[in-house]
């Protein structure tokens, strides 16, 4: 299944895609795509719905984050060896874990703000893993049992705030709109191998990132297990699993950073694509 939430910000309704890719209205079946619906029982309930019998949603509707109730927006840094190399950082011996502010969550086609006083706003296409069953101290062997599905995340980052304004990354990661998620939550049965997905990002039509999840240092099962030993993962939580090479900070001979008025296209094989326009924060 591909689950979506559509409508104005703060008033989104639940939906799912039909076989043609059109959005169908689920609001007559469920009130919203809540964390409880991401459990195996909840997803089985939705899978039993006759999608072709649901009302079609009129085209042109805004899409929001495709589920509600995220309590932890967990990110993994430097999880692709070639990305670590381009940033002149050592390959980590354990996953680098940080949290992104929940206020950064944004729809997949919403504008992305360039923060006031920013000089180094950057992009990062990432595979997002969505938790469907609470995970605490789980093994790698059982980790995937706790996954509901996958989505695209753009881990937008302000590099000066992240790396030059103290010892924590959070200031560069948590600005409003810095966490576009979606357009869909794709259930894990439709993604048989999350370690074999192409992913990439364009800016104004120029390819910046073009990689594969095959080159992750730590695969999805390892990350879910590892994080669960430090942070209890709840239904609806997101793990953004790191980015392949091609970020602006790593461009040669000179870094390239975002400015207002540009367009990012972010895509992952089988998970759709996002498009965001950059605007100056007010």
PDB file of C-alpha atoms in Angstrom:
ATOM      1  CA  UNK A   1       0.000   0.000   0.000  1.00  0.00           C
ATOM      2  CA  UNK A   2       0.875   3.613  -0.482  1.00  0.00           C
ATOM      3  CA  UNK A   3      -0.694   5.778   2.207  1.00  0.00           C
ATOM      4  CA  UNK A   4      -1.006   9.564   1.996  1.00  0.00           C
ATOM      5  CA  UNK A   5      -2.510  12.510   3.819  1.00  0.00           C
ATOM      6  CA  UNK A   6      -3.972  15.273   1.677  1.00  0.00           C
ATOM      7  CA  UNK A   7      -5.450  18.711   2.199  1.00  0.00           C
ATOM      8  CA  UNK A   8      -4.501  22.036   3.820  1.00  0.00           C
ATOM      9  CA  UNK A   9      -1.801  22.131   6.474  1.00  0.00           C
ATOM     10  CA  UNK A  10      -3.294  21.164   9.815  1.00  0.00           C
ATOM     11  CA  UNK A  11      -6.465  19.779   8.228  1.00  0.00           C
ATOM     12  CA  UNK A  12      -5.147  16.819   6.247  1.00  0.00           C
ATOM     13  CA  UNK A  13      -7.339  13.811   5.487  1.00  0.00           C
ATOM     14  CA  UNK A  14      -6.232  10.185   5.074  1.00  0.00           C
ATOM     15  CA  UNK A  15      -5.904   8.556   1.681  1.00  0.00           C
ATOM     16  CA  UNK A  16      -4.280   5.766  -0.276  1.00  0.00           C
ATOM     17  CA  UNK A  17      -3.179   5.379  -3.869  1.00  0.00           C
ATOM     18  CA  UNK A  18      -5.119   3.187  -6.262  1.00  0.00           C
ATOM     19  CA  UNK A  19      -3.588   1.052  -9.017  1.00  0.00           C
ATOM     20  CA  UNK A  20      -3.425   4.048 -11.365  1.00  0.00           C
ATOM     21  CA  UNK A  21      -1.632   6.232  -8.797  1.00  0.00           C
ATOM     22  CA  UNK A  22      -4.681   8.390  -8.045  1.00  0.00           C
ATOM     23  CA  UNK A  23      -5.398   9.385  -4.439  1.00  0.00           C
ATOM     24  CA  UNK A  24      -8.517   7.854  -2.904  1.00  0.00           C
ATOM     25  CA  UNK A  25     -10.227   9.320   0.163  1.00  0.00           C
ATOM     26  CA  UNK A  26      -9.975   7.111   3.269  1.00  0.00           C
ATOM     27  CA  UNK A  27     -11.767   9.506   5.615  1.00  0.00           C
ATOM     28  CA  UNK A  28     -14.955   7.422   5.468  1.00  0.00           C
ATOM     29  CA  UNK A  29     -12.976   4.471   6.842  1.00  0.00           C
ATOM     30  CA  UNK A  30     -10.533   6.062   9.305  1.00  0.00           C
ATOM     31  CA  UNK A  31     -10.181   9.561  10.726  1.00  0.00           C
ATOM     32  CA  UNK A  32      -6.449   9.797  10.001  1.00  0.00           C
ATOM     33  CA  UNK A  33      -3.292   7.747   9.393  1.00  0.00           C
ATOM     34  CA  UNK A  34      -2.450   7.427  13.090  1.00  0.00           C
ATOM     35  CA  UNK A  35       0.427   5.538  14.715  1.00  0.00           C
ATOM     36  CA  UNK A  36      -1.973   2.765  15.738  1.00  0.00           C
ATOM     37  CA  UNK A  37      -2.807   2.117  12.084  1.00  0.00           C
ATOM     38  CA  UNK A  38       0.873   1.456  11.363  1.00  0.00           C
ATOM     39  CA  UNK A  39       0.806  -1.744  13.418  1.00  0.00           C
ATOM     40  CA  UNK A  40       0.459  -5.064  11.583  1.00  0.00           C
ATOM     41  CA  UNK A  41      -3.209  -5.222  12.604  1.00  0.00           C
ATOM     42  CA  UNK A  42      -3.844  -1.643  11.519  1.00  0.00           C
ATOM     43  CA  UNK A  43      -2.184  -2.110   8.149  1.00  0.00           C
ATOM     44  CA  UNK A  44      -4.102  -5.364   7.621  1.00  0.00           C
ATOM     45  CA  UNK A  45      -7.308  -3.424   8.236  1.00  0.00           C
ATOM     46  CA  UNK A  46      -6.380  -0.886   5.583  1.00  0.00           C
ATOM     47  CA  UNK A  47      -5.224  -3.581   3.154  1.00  0.00           C
ATOM     48  CA  UNK A  48      -8.704  -5.114   3.337  1.00  0.00           C
ATOM     49  CA  UNK A  49     -10.320  -1.904   2.056  1.00  0.00           C
ATOM     50  CA  UNK A  50     -11.528  -1.952  -1.555  1.00  0.00           C
ATOM     51  CA  UNK A  51      -9.522   1.042  -2.759  1.00  0.00           C
ATOM     52  CA  UNK A  52     -11.373   1.240  -6.068  1.00  0.00           C
ATOM     53  CA  UNK A  53     -14.633   1.788  -4.182  1.00  0.00           C
ATOM     54  CA  UNK A  54     -13.283   4.835  -2.336  1.00  0.00           C
ATOM     55  CA  UNK A  55     -14.022   8.353  -3.613  1.00  0.00           C
ATOM     56  CA  UNK A  56     -11.347   9.834  -5.849  1.00  0.00           C
ATOM     57  CA  UNK A  57      -9.614  12.936  -4.522  1.00  0.00           C
ATOM     58  CA  UNK A  58      -9.640  15.886  -6.861  1.00  0.00           C
ATOM     59  CA  UNK A  59      -6.229  16.508  -8.418  1.00  0.00           C
ATOM     60  CA  UNK A  60      -3.973  19.304  -7.241  1.00  0.00           C
ATOM     61  CA  UNK A  61      -4.474  18.733  -3.533  1.00  0.00           C
ATOM     62  CA  UNK A  62      -1.571  19.459  -1.205  1.00  0.00           C
ATOM     63  CA  UNK A  63       0.053  16.373   0.342  1.00  0.00           C
ATOM     64  CA  UNK A  64       1.234  16.443   3.951  1.00  0.00           C
ATOM     65  CA  UNK A  65       3.439  14.102   5.970  1.00  0.00           C
ATOM     66  CA  UNK A  66       1.753  10.752   5.203  1.00  0.00           C
ATOM     67  CA  UNK A  67       1.131   9.759   8.850  1.00  0.00           C
ATOM     68  CA  UNK A  68       0.701  11.463  12.207  1.00  0.00           C
ATOM     69  CA  UNK A  69       2.020  11.050  15.705  1.00  0.00           C
ATOM     70  CA  UNK A  70       5.787  10.958  15.200  1.00  0.00           C
ATOM     71  CA  UNK A  71       7.483  11.209  18.596  1.00  0.00           C
ATOM     72  CA  UNK A  72      11.096  10.688  17.529  1.00  0.00           C
ATOM     73  CA  UNK A  73      12.607  11.961  14.271  1.00  0.00           C
ATOM     74  CA  UNK A  74      15.898  10.073  14.405  1.00  0.00           C
ATOM     75  CA  UNK A  75      18.670  10.738  11.893  1.00  0.00           C
ATOM     76  CA  UNK A  76      21.837   8.828  11.085  1.00  0.00           C
ATOM     77  CA  UNK A  77      24.931  10.771  10.062  1.00  0.00           C
ATOM     78  CA  UNK A  78      27.736   9.685   7.740  1.00  0.00           C
ATOM     79  CA  UNK A  79      26.125   6.357   6.824  1.00  0.00           C
ATOM     80  CA  UNK A  80      27.573   6.208   3.295  1.00  0.00           C
ATOM     81  CA  UNK A  81      31.344   5.808   3.099  1.00  0.00           C
ATOM     82  CA  UNK A  82      31.649   7.997   0.005  1.00  0.00           C
ATOM     83  CA  UNK A  83      29.621  10.752   1.694  1.00  0.00           C
ATOM     84  CA  UNK A  84      31.915  10.622   4.738  1.00  0.00           C
ATOM     85  CA  UNK A  85      34.888  10.955   2.388  1.00  0.00           C
ATOM     86  CA  UNK A  86      33.466  13.999   0.591  1.00  0.00           C
ATOM     87  CA  UNK A  87      32.954  15.754   3.934  1.00  0.00           C
ATOM     88  CA  UNK A  88      36.482  14.861   5.111  1.00  0.00           C
ATOM     89  CA  UNK A  89      35.136  12.942   8.093  1.00  0.00           C
ATOM     90  CA  UNK A  90      36.237   9.464   9.226  1.00  0.00           C
ATOM     91  CA  UNK A  91      34.005   6.467   8.528  1.00  0.00           C
ATOM     92  CA  UNK A  92      32.187   5.854  11.825  1.00  0.00           C
ATOM     93  CA  UNK A  93      32.718   2.611  13.730  1.00  0.00           C
ATOM     94  CA  UNK A  94      29.158   2.884  15.105  1.00  0.00           C
ATOM     95  CA  UNK A  95      26.115   4.723  13.738  1.00  0.00           C
ATOM     96  CA  UNK A  96      26.130   8.479  14.335  1.00  0.00           C
ATOM     97  CA  UNK A  97      22.716   9.258  15.860  1.00  0.00           C
ATOM     98  CA  UNK A  98      21.036  12.637  16.309  1.00  0.00           C
ATOM     99  CA  UNK A  99      17.465  13.910  16.600  1.00  0.00           C
ATOM    100  CA  UNK A 100      15.779  16.345  14.254  1.00  0.00           C
ATOM    101  CA  UNK A 101      13.194  18.709  15.731  1.00  0.00           C
ATOM    102  CA  UNK A 102       9.612  17.563  15.186  1.00  0.00           C
ATOM    103  CA  UNK A 103       8.780  21.135  14.188  1.00  0.00           C
ATOM    104  CA  UNK A 104      10.953  20.542  11.103  1.00  0.00           C
ATOM    105  CA  UNK A 105       8.416  18.030   9.727  1.00  0.00           C
ATOM    106  CA  UNK A 106       6.973  19.286   6.464  1.00  0.00           C
ATOM    107  CA  UNK A 107       4.966  18.095   3.490  1.00  0.00           C
ATOM    108  CA  UNK A 108       6.815  16.743   0.456  1.00  0.00           C
ATOM    109  CA  UNK A 109       5.871  19.690  -1.780  1.00  0.00           C
ATOM    110  CA  UNK A 110       5.861  22.480   0.826  1.00  0.00           C
ATOM    111  CA  UNK A 111       8.330  25.341   0.529  1.00  0.00           C
ATOM    112  CA  UNK A 112      11.661  24.949   2.349  1.00  0.00           C
ATOM    113  CA  UNK A 113      12.802  28.027   4.248  1.00  0.00           C
ATOM    114  CA  UNK A 114      16.340  29.380   4.064  1.00  0.00           C
ATOM    115  CA  UNK A 115      16.940  30.511   7.668  1.00  0.00           C
ATOM    116  CA  UNK A 116      17.756  34.086   8.546  1.00  0.00           C
ATOM    117  CA  UNK A 117      21.520  34.672   8.418  1.00  0.00           C
ATOM    118  CA  UNK A 118      22.080  31.343   6.641  1.00  0.00           C
ATOM    119  CA  UNK A 119      24.995  31.042   4.252  1.00  0.00           C
ATOM    120  CA  UNK A 120      25.237  27.266   3.935  1.00  0.00           C
ATOM    121  CA  UNK A 121      21.815  25.613   3.595  1.00  0.00           C
ATOM    122  CA  UNK A 122      22.248  22.168   2.051  1.00  0.00           C
ATOM    123  CA  UNK A 123      20.243  19.127   0.897  1.00  0.00           C
ATOM    124  CA  UNK A 124      20.311  15.410   1.776  1.00  0.00           C
ATOM    125  CA  UNK A 125      18.113  12.752   0.162  1.00  0.00           C
ATOM    126  CA  UNK A 126      17.537   9.919   2.641  1.00  0.00           C
ATOM    127  CA  UNK A 127      15.581   6.694   2.949  1.00  0.00           C
ATOM    128  CA  UNK A 128      13.160   7.061   5.852  1.00  0.00           C
ATOM    129  CA  UNK A 129      12.201   4.001   7.893  1.00  0.00           C
ATOM    130  CA  UNK A 130       8.814   4.229   9.638  1.00  0.00           C
ATOM    131  CA  UNK A 131       8.255   2.248  12.826  1.00  0.00           C
ATOM    132  CA  UNK A 132       5.027   0.251  13.142  1.00  0.00           C
ATOM    133  CA  UNK A 133       5.614  -1.675  16.381  1.00  0.00           C
ATOM    134  CA  UNK A 134       7.346  -0.292  19.492  1.00  0.00           C
ATOM    135  CA  UNK A 135      11.017  -1.283  19.509  1.00  0.00           C
ATOM    136  CA  UNK A 136      13.195  -1.372  22.617  1.00  0.00           C
ATOM    137  CA  UNK A 137      16.374  -3.449  22.853  1.00  0.00           C
ATOM    138  CA  UNK A 138      15.516  -5.422  19.720  1.00  0.00           C
ATOM    139  CA  UNK A 139      18.022  -7.623  17.920  1.00  0.00           C
ATOM    140  CA  UNK A 140      18.999  -7.207  14.284  1.00  0.00           C
ATOM    141  CA  UNK A 141      17.230 -10.484  13.542  1.00  0.00           C
ATOM    142  CA  UNK A 142      13.902  -9.128  14.792  1.00  0.00           C
ATOM    143  CA  UNK A 143      14.380  -5.482  13.826  1.00  0.00           C
ATOM    144  CA  UNK A 144      12.465  -5.628  10.554  1.00  0.00           C
ATOM    145  CA  UNK A 145       9.394  -6.964  12.376  1.00  0.00           C
ATOM    146  CA  UNK A 146       9.075  -3.472  13.850  1.00  0.00           C
ATOM    147  CA  UNK A 147       9.098  -1.644  10.500  1.00  0.00           C
ATOM    148  CA  UNK A 148       5.804  -0.498   8.938  1.00  0.00           C
ATOM    149  CA  UNK A 149       7.287   0.897   5.744  1.00  0.00           C
ATOM    150  CA  UNK A 150       9.423   3.503   4.049  1.00  0.00           C
ATOM    151  CA  UNK A 151       9.300   7.074   2.806  1.00  0.00           C
ATOM    152  CA  UNK A 152      11.522   9.788   1.369  1.00  0.00           C
ATOM    153  CA  UNK A 153      13.148  12.273   3.742  1.00  0.00           C
ATOM    154  CA  UNK A 154      15.026  15.409   2.719  1.00  0.00           C
ATOM    155  CA  UNK A 155      17.314  16.088   5.680  1.00  0.00           C
ATOM    156  CA  UNK A 156      17.793  19.775   4.912  1.00  0.00           C
ATOM    157  CA  UNK A 157      20.806  21.101   6.845  1.00  0.00           C
ATOM    158  CA  UNK A 158      22.473  24.442   7.520  1.00  0.00           C
ATOM    159  CA  UNK A 159      26.166  23.525   7.593  1.00  0.00           C
ATOM    160  CA  UNK A 160      27.484  26.612   9.358  1.00  0.00           C
ATOM    161  CA  UNK A 161      24.914  26.210  12.128  1.00  0.00           C
ATOM    162  CA  UNK A 162      25.624  22.466  12.258  1.00  0.00           C
ATOM    163  CA  UNK A 163      29.419  22.444  12.259  1.00  0.00           C
ATOM    164  CA  UNK A 164      30.727  25.914  13.066  1.00  0.00           C
ATOM    165  CA  UNK A 165      28.422  27.146  15.827  1.00  0.00           C
ATOM    166  CA  UNK A 166      29.267  24.784  18.692  1.00  0.00           C
ATOM    167  CA  UNK A 167      29.622  21.054  19.235  1.00  0.00           C
ATOM    168  CA  UNK A 168      26.104  19.785  18.412  1.00  0.00           C
ATOM    169  CA  UNK A 169      24.449  19.273  15.033  1.00  0.00           C
ATOM    170  CA  UNK A 170      20.912  20.099  16.156  1.00  0.00           C
ATOM    171  CA  UNK A 171      21.029  23.821  15.334  1.00  0.00           C
ATOM    172  CA  UNK A 172      21.759  23.037  11.718  1.00  0.00           C
ATOM    173  CA  UNK A 173      19.098  20.361  11.381  1.00  0.00           C
ATOM    174  CA  UNK A 174      15.982  21.588  13.155  1.00  0.00           C
ATOM    175  CA  UNK A 175      14.794  24.730  11.389  1.00  0.00           C
ATOM    176  CA  UNK A 176      11.134  24.854  10.381  1.00  0.00           C
ATOM    177  CA  UNK A 177      10.574  22.984   7.054  1.00  0.00           C
ATOM    178  CA  UNK A 178      13.937  21.176   7.282  1.00  0.00           C
ATOM    179  CA  UNK A 179      12.245  17.742   7.318  1.00  0.00           C
ATOM    180  CA  UNK A 180      10.074  17.114   4.250  1.00  0.00           C
ATOM    181  CA  UNK A 181       8.594  13.597   4.475  1.00  0.00           C
ATOM    182  CA  UNK A 182       6.575  11.716   1.846  1.00  0.00           C
ATOM    183  CA  UNK A 183       4.845  11.858  -0.557  1.00  0.00           C
ATOM    184  CA  UNK A 184       3.726   8.394   0.543  1.00  0.00           C
ATOM    185  CA  UNK A 185       4.280   5.851   3.250  1.00  0.00           C
ATOM    186  CA  UNK A 186       5.028   2.693   1.249  1.00  0.00           C
ATOM    187  CA  UNK A 187       4.405  -0.440   3.289  1.00  0.00           C
ATOM    188  CA  UNK A 188       7.345  -2.801   3.600  1.00  0.00           C
ATOM    189  CA  UNK A 189       5.704  -5.576   1.562  1.00  0.00           C
ATOM    190  CA  UNK A 190       6.195  -3.336  -1.497  1.00  0.00           C
ATOM    191  CA  UNK A 191       9.918  -2.840  -0.736  1.00  0.00           C
ATOM    192  CA  UNK A 192      11.414  -6.339  -0.594  1.00  0.00           C
ATOM    193  CA  UNK A 193      15.009  -5.090  -0.317  1.00  0.00           C
ATOM    194  CA  UNK A 194      15.551  -1.639   1.212  1.00  0.00           C
ATOM    195  CA  UNK A 195      19.282  -2.112   0.598  1.00  0.00           C
ATOM    196  CA  UNK A 196      18.860  -2.008  -3.169  1.00  0.00           C
ATOM    197  CA  UNK A 197      17.125   1.284  -3.945  1.00  0.00           C
ATOM    198  CA  UNK A 198      18.352   4.073  -6.195  1.00  0.00           C
ATOM    199  CA  UNK A 199      17.986   7.558  -4.739  1.00  0.00           C
ATOM    200  CA  UNK A 200      18.908  11.054  -5.815  1.00  0.00           C
ATOM    201  CA  UNK A 201      18.326  14.783  -5.749  1.00  0.00           C
ATOM    202  CA  UNK A 202      18.359  17.568  -8.361  1.00  0.00           C
ATOM    203  CA  UNK A 203      18.596  21.325  -7.840  1.00  0.00           C
ATOM    204  CA  UNK A 204      17.133  23.437 -10.648  1.00  0.00           C
ATOM    205  CA  UNK A 205      17.377  20.409 -12.929  1.00  0.00           C
ATOM    206  CA  UNK A 206      21.044  19.683 -12.183  1.00  0.00           C
ATOM    207  CA  UNK A 207      21.755  16.264 -10.677  1.00  0.00           C
ATOM    208  CA  UNK A 208      23.471  16.678  -7.318  1.00  0.00           C
ATOM    209  CA  UNK A 209      23.004  13.225  -5.760  1.00  0.00           C
ATOM    210  CA  UNK A 210      22.608   9.869  -7.499  1.00  0.00           C
ATOM    211  CA  UNK A 211      23.325   6.874  -5.313  1.00  0.00           C
ATOM    212  CA  UNK A 212      22.097   3.566  -3.972  1.00  0.00           C
ATOM    213  CA  UNK A 213      21.213   2.259  -0.539  1.00  0.00           C
ATOM    214  CA  UNK A 214      23.528  -0.662  -1.342  1.00  0.00           C
ATOM    215  CA  UNK A 215      26.441   1.517  -0.217  1.00  0.00           C
ATOM    216  CA  UNK A 216      25.122   2.167   3.298  1.00  0.00           C
ATOM    217  CA  UNK A 217      27.668   1.398   5.984  1.00  0.00           C
ATOM    218  CA  UNK A 218      24.974   0.273   8.438  1.00  0.00           C
ATOM    219  CA  UNK A 219      21.852  -1.315   6.861  1.00  0.00           C
ATOM    220  CA  UNK A 220      18.279  -0.727   7.966  1.00  0.00           C
ATOM    221  CA  UNK A 221      18.075  -3.740  10.291  1.00  0.00           C
ATOM    222  CA  UNK A 222      21.268  -2.683  12.069  1.00  0.00           C
ATOM    223  CA  UNK A 223      20.010   0.883  12.483  1.00  0.00           C
ATOM    224  CA  UNK A 224      16.625  -0.091  13.923  1.00  0.00           C
ATOM    225  CA  UNK A 225      18.286  -2.454  16.375  1.00  0.00           C
ATOM    226  CA  UNK A 226      21.059  -0.025  17.300  1.00  0.00           C
ATOM    227  CA  UNK A 227      18.804   2.979  17.874  1.00  0.00           C
ATOM    228  CA  UNK A 228      16.392   0.870  19.951  1.00  0.00           C
ATOM    229  CA  UNK A 229      19.157   0.310  22.481  1.00  0.00           C
ATOM    230  CA  UNK A 230      19.374   4.049  23.166  1.00  0.00           C
ATOM    231  CA  UNK A 231      15.941   5.449  22.272  1.00  0.00           C
ATOM    232  CA  UNK A 232      12.664   3.583  22.550  1.00  0.00           C
ATOM    233  CA  UNK A 233      11.124   3.686  19.085  1.00  0.00           C
ATOM    234  CA  UNK A 234       7.368   4.173  18.948  1.00  0.00           C
ATOM    235  CA  UNK A 235       4.779   3.670  16.244  1.00  0.00           C
ATOM    236  CA  UNK A 236       5.085   6.522  13.754  1.00  0.00           C
ATOM    237  CA  UNK A 237       8.715   7.298  14.581  1.00  0.00           C
ATOM    238  CA  UNK A 238      11.070   7.922  11.667  1.00  0.00           C
ATOM    239  CA  UNK A 239      14.687   6.916  11.156  1.00  0.00           C
ATOM    240  CA  UNK A 240      16.357   8.866   8.343  1.00  0.00           C
ATOM    241  CA  UNK A 241      19.163   6.524   7.348  1.00  0.00           C
ATOM    242  CA  UNK A 242      21.838   8.868   5.975  1.00  0.00           C
ATOM    243  CA  UNK A 243      22.627  10.373   2.605  1.00  0.00           C
ATOM    244  CA  UNK A 244      24.762   9.330  -0.369  1.00  0.00           C
ATOM    245  CA  UNK A 245      27.473  11.623  -1.773  1.00  0.00           C
ATOM    246  CA  UNK A 246      26.656  14.814  -3.629  1.00  0.00           C
ATOM    247  CA  UNK A 247      25.707  17.222  -0.865  1.00  0.00           C
ATOM    248  CA  UNK A 248      26.472  20.877  -1.506  1.00  0.00           C
ATOM    249  CA  UNK A 249      29.115  21.055   1.208  1.00  0.00           C
ATOM    250  CA  UNK A 250      31.135  18.358  -0.558  1.00  0.00           C
ATOM    251  CA  UNK A 251      31.116  19.840  -4.068  1.00  0.00           C
ATOM    252  CA  UNK A 252      34.484  20.482  -5.700  1.00  0.00           C
ATOM    253  CA  UNK A 253      36.221  22.770  -6.357  1.00  0.00           C
ATOM    254  CA  UNK A 254      33.831  24.932  -4.310  1.00  0.00           C
ATOM    255  CA  UNK A 255      30.826  24.056  -2.122  1.00  0.00           C
ATOM    256  CA  UNK A 256      27.374  24.893  -3.484  1.00  0.00           C
ATOM    257  CA  UNK A 257      24.563  25.976  -1.192  1.00  0.00           C
ATOM    258  CA  UNK A 258      20.887  26.747  -1.604  1.00  0.00           C
ATOM    259  CA  UNK A 259      19.489  30.230  -2.043  1.00  0.00           C
ATOM    260  CA  UNK A 260      15.876  31.449  -2.205  1.00  0.00           C
ATOM    261  CA  UNK A 261      14.022  30.779  -5.431  1.00  0.00           C
ATOM    262  CA  UNK A 262      15.529  27.385  -6.249  1.00  0.00           C
ATOM    263  CA  UNK A 263      13.773  24.039  -6.742  1.00  0.00           C
ATOM    264  CA  UNK A 264      14.801  20.690  -5.299  1.00  0.00           C
ATOM    265  CA  UNK A 265      13.528  17.381  -6.716  1.00  0.00           C
ATOM    266  CA  UNK A 266      14.098  14.471  -4.347  1.00  0.00           C
ATOM    267  CA  UNK A 267      13.414  10.866  -5.357  1.00  0.00           C
ATOM    268  CA  UNK A 268      13.817   7.255  -4.277  1.00  0.00           C
ATOM    269  CA  UNK A 269      13.058   4.270  -6.465  1.00  0.00           C
ATOM    270  CA  UNK A 270       9.546   2.981  -5.693  1.00  0.00           C
ATOM    271  CA  UNK A 271       8.859   5.678  -3.102  1.00  0.00           C
ATOM    272  CA  UNK A 272       7.923   8.566  -5.397  1.00  0.00           C
ATOM    273  CA  UNK A 273       9.423  12.032  -5.454  1.00  0.00           C
ATOM    274  CA  UNK A 274       9.284  15.319  -3.602  1.00  0.00           C
ATOM    275  CA  UNK A 275       9.593  18.822  -5.052  1.00  0.00           C
ATOM    276  CA  UNK A 276      10.363  21.847  -2.886  1.00  0.00           C
ATOM    277  CA  UNK A 277      10.906  25.492  -3.660  1.00  0.00           C
ATOM    278  CA  UNK A 278      13.281  27.415  -1.412  1.00  0.00           C
ATOM    279  CA  UNK A 279      12.059  30.671   0.138  1.00  0.00           C
ATOM    280  CA  UNK A 280      13.601  33.163   2.537  1.00  0.00           C
ATOM    281  CA  UNK A 281      12.438  32.708   6.118  1.00  0.00           C
ATOM    282  CA  UNK A 282      10.492  35.680   7.413  1.00  0.00           C
TER     283      UNK A 282
END
